[in-house]
Amino acid sequence: MTANLTHHTRKKHVEIDHHFVREKVLDGVLQLAKRVYLGKDSRTVARRMAPPLMERSTNWYLPSAPMVYAVISDPRTVDNPDMPSYQPYVHGMYDPPALIPLQMMGVNLNVDCYVDTAIIVVSGTWRIHCVMGSRSCDCLIAVPMGNQGSILGVEVDLPTKSYVTELIGEQESKGIGKIARPEDGGFLKPHIFTLTIPQIDGGTNISIKIRWSQMLSYNAGRFSLTVPFCFPEYVTPAIKKISKKEKIELNVNSGVANGISCKATSHPLKEIRRHEGKFSFLYEAEIFKWSNTDFRFSYSVSSGNIFGGILLQSLYDYDQSDMFCIYLFPGSEQNRKVFKKEVVFVVDISESMQGRPLESTKSAISAALSKLSPEDSFNIIAFSNEAFQFSTSMELASKDAIERATAWISMKYTVGGSTNLFIPLEKAADMLSNTRGSIPMIFLVTDGSVEDERNICHWMQKRLTNQGVLCPSIHTFGIGSFCNHYFLRMLAMIGRGEYGAAFDLDSIEVQMNKLFSKGLSTVLANITIDAFDDCEEIEVYSSRIPDLSLESPLTIYGRYQGSFPDNLKVKGILGDLSSFTMDLKIRRAKDIPLDSVLARRQIDLLTAQAWFSENKRLEEKVAKLSIQTCNISEYTRMTLLEKNIMKHFGAWKKKGDPQKIVESGPPEMILLQRLSVGFGDQIATAENIRPGSQEPELPEVAKIFIKTTSNYFGGICNRCCCMGCIRCCSKMNNQCATTLTQLCTALACIGCLHCCSESCCPNQDD
């Protein structure tokens, strides 16, 4: 989801019932798949390939596990490649094309957990079971990822070709002549990556390896992981005799924590290894149908008090320096005293926040107010081109004050005009300038980008430096792709706070609640590491160390040259305003790839610093780190390398001789569309365009899932007696449904929808 000035387009927003279209369309696609004759030895396929209407969630049509789809433009190509059957001639083409989920022949899931990060690899084989052996089709790979997922790469192996994704620098990308279409690769949703592999023959087995990283969730001393691994029933091969193997391997290395224990798992894992601070599990079985639930796992860390440690890793890369990482854990004790708080919520109510963004923000603020203690104080500032205050001064969080504030914010509506961010931030900082005996904090929520963002950062940096101990922590939250997320990240870094974001409307309230809870449960503030001030050879990536919250461990990382100090002490202030000091133990991370584990966080943080300082050397550093760790960045582009391969036996071929795979010719490089989030869109902000009101940058991919086969199915549903047609279709046998699909396709192509409406809705069961 890229948002920048050059790619900004202006389109009228058309309100349509997307859920209605999606449900009718996907049912039609699955009816198209019934053209494929599976033979007498096939197992019984579920009569309902899609869930019943009453059981469907809002996004039921989206993939809930790694999936591969045949992209069908010509319905005449749909048939069993092994057992061709008689198919009546079908006129017309699908625009946009239809998607038929491919059958999966085997799948392996490998999960490596390192402290709070998981590196996930899914390897599987899919077969194009629905296209004639003499024809070919594009194949769409869809990869749903979990919490803060980041795609690392895709590898595809075919009998005569192979494909692999690769990141290159911006300058290098300018020399590539072949540019992929927007629908050939990108993000369908913020957490779903898609990639199209061109023209694969029917009947081909496709071997695919997908890699991504994601964060583990943390709560009360327990880490939890959820990996999308719920496969729909219709990807299970219909032939009974086909072997179906499912394998899951899980490795956990807690890093600095000892005494860990497994708490819950969704699949029957068997423990195969255990050492201090790490263990491994394995599940492998012949199954009747693929996993129908996400893979879930959790483990706990035993200590109840604040604890931590240091991990060191020697690197041999572009920087010629080694890496360190400090982990601080809040412990599992939930009754530990948190700080007395003075909180100001700064909320964008510009016209673009109209609808779900503002309503979700109101709900999250109301929930946050209810968590305040009576000795806490708060205020709310709503802003667009001017600022509106709930109260002229800070209010104690009494029951009456919270009720009045909840009523005040619930009555606030969006206001037109420009977005002025400096004035409300200045008011909030002034309100908290005389804080005594409590921790001041600001929560900023916005969906827009403004011109003076760097000036705001400079001003806040200078103000907080002069204010000294217990200066306000600043937590920022960005909604949608029009705001500058790197500005918000930088502002949070300056203010020792946390940054959060929601790129789609469905996740706003959930993600905002997480940010508010994390900020309001601070247990250790004003954290310093004594050796950092005395050693010039240590580079800490965050200029100001954030506070430690009960809701999440704290990670401090950077680079060092030479020898690392033997002893380090962490210092801070506890919730009762007493001093805290702790020695940190140092450990060599021989079996933890810190560079890969921390890559996503490093890239985001360094990109924010590069934006703020306008430093070209930092941009180059981010680009090198991005290429080295395979993580997307603002300064690199993703390409798809296509290699032609052939099997070679040597001069004399003997039975049983191993085949040698050799490349034939140089690989072809295809440049994908830009995948990064960008640096905000000031034009969209000035025009008050709402998040989600425009078509995404990948319109065709989105339409495939939303409007697939709309020409032959959606049009009929819109113009015919819809419920009668649906009831009729649900009672048809396969042959009748196939004939009806073909008939509707032909009629839709010549525009005879009126004729179709008279013949499509008979009151009969066959």
Short mmCIF file of C-alpha atoms in Angstrom, two decimals, residues 37 125 131 178 186 263 282 465 484 486 546 561 572 585 597 617 623 644 653 662 664 741 764:
data_model
loop_
_atom_site.label_atom_id
_atom_site.label_comp_id
_atom_site.label_asym_id
_atom_site.label_seq_id
_atom_site.Cartn_x
_atom_site.Cartn_y
_atom_site.Cartn_z
CA TYR A 37 -14.20 -34.21 -13.80
CA THR A 125 3.42 -28.40 -3.57
CA VAL A 131 -6.55 -26.56 -16.65
CA LYS A 178 10.35 -5.25 -17.90
CA GLY A 186 1.89 -6.47 -3.99
CA LYS A 263 1.69 -23.47 27.68
CA LEU A 282 7.71 -31.79 15.69
CA THR A 465 15.68 18.17 26.23
CA ASN A 484 3.62 9.93 7.21
CA TYR A 486 8.01 7.68 9.58
CA PRO A 546 11.60 4.11 25.52
CA GLN A 561 33.30 -1.90 17.27
CA GLY A 572 15.54 3.94 35.77
CA LYS A 585 24.46 -10.51 31.92
CA VAL A 597 15.57 -11.02 14.08
CA ARG A 617 24.37 7.94 3.86
CA ALA A 623 19.21 -0.05 1.40
CA ASN A 644 15.21 -21.31 -17.46
CA LYS A 653 22.76 -41.50 -19.50
CA VAL A 662 21.73 -26.44 -14.99
CA SER A 664 20.20 -22.18 -19.67
CA THR A 741 -22.68 -21.39 -15.76
CA GLN A 764 -37.85 -26.49 -9.67
#
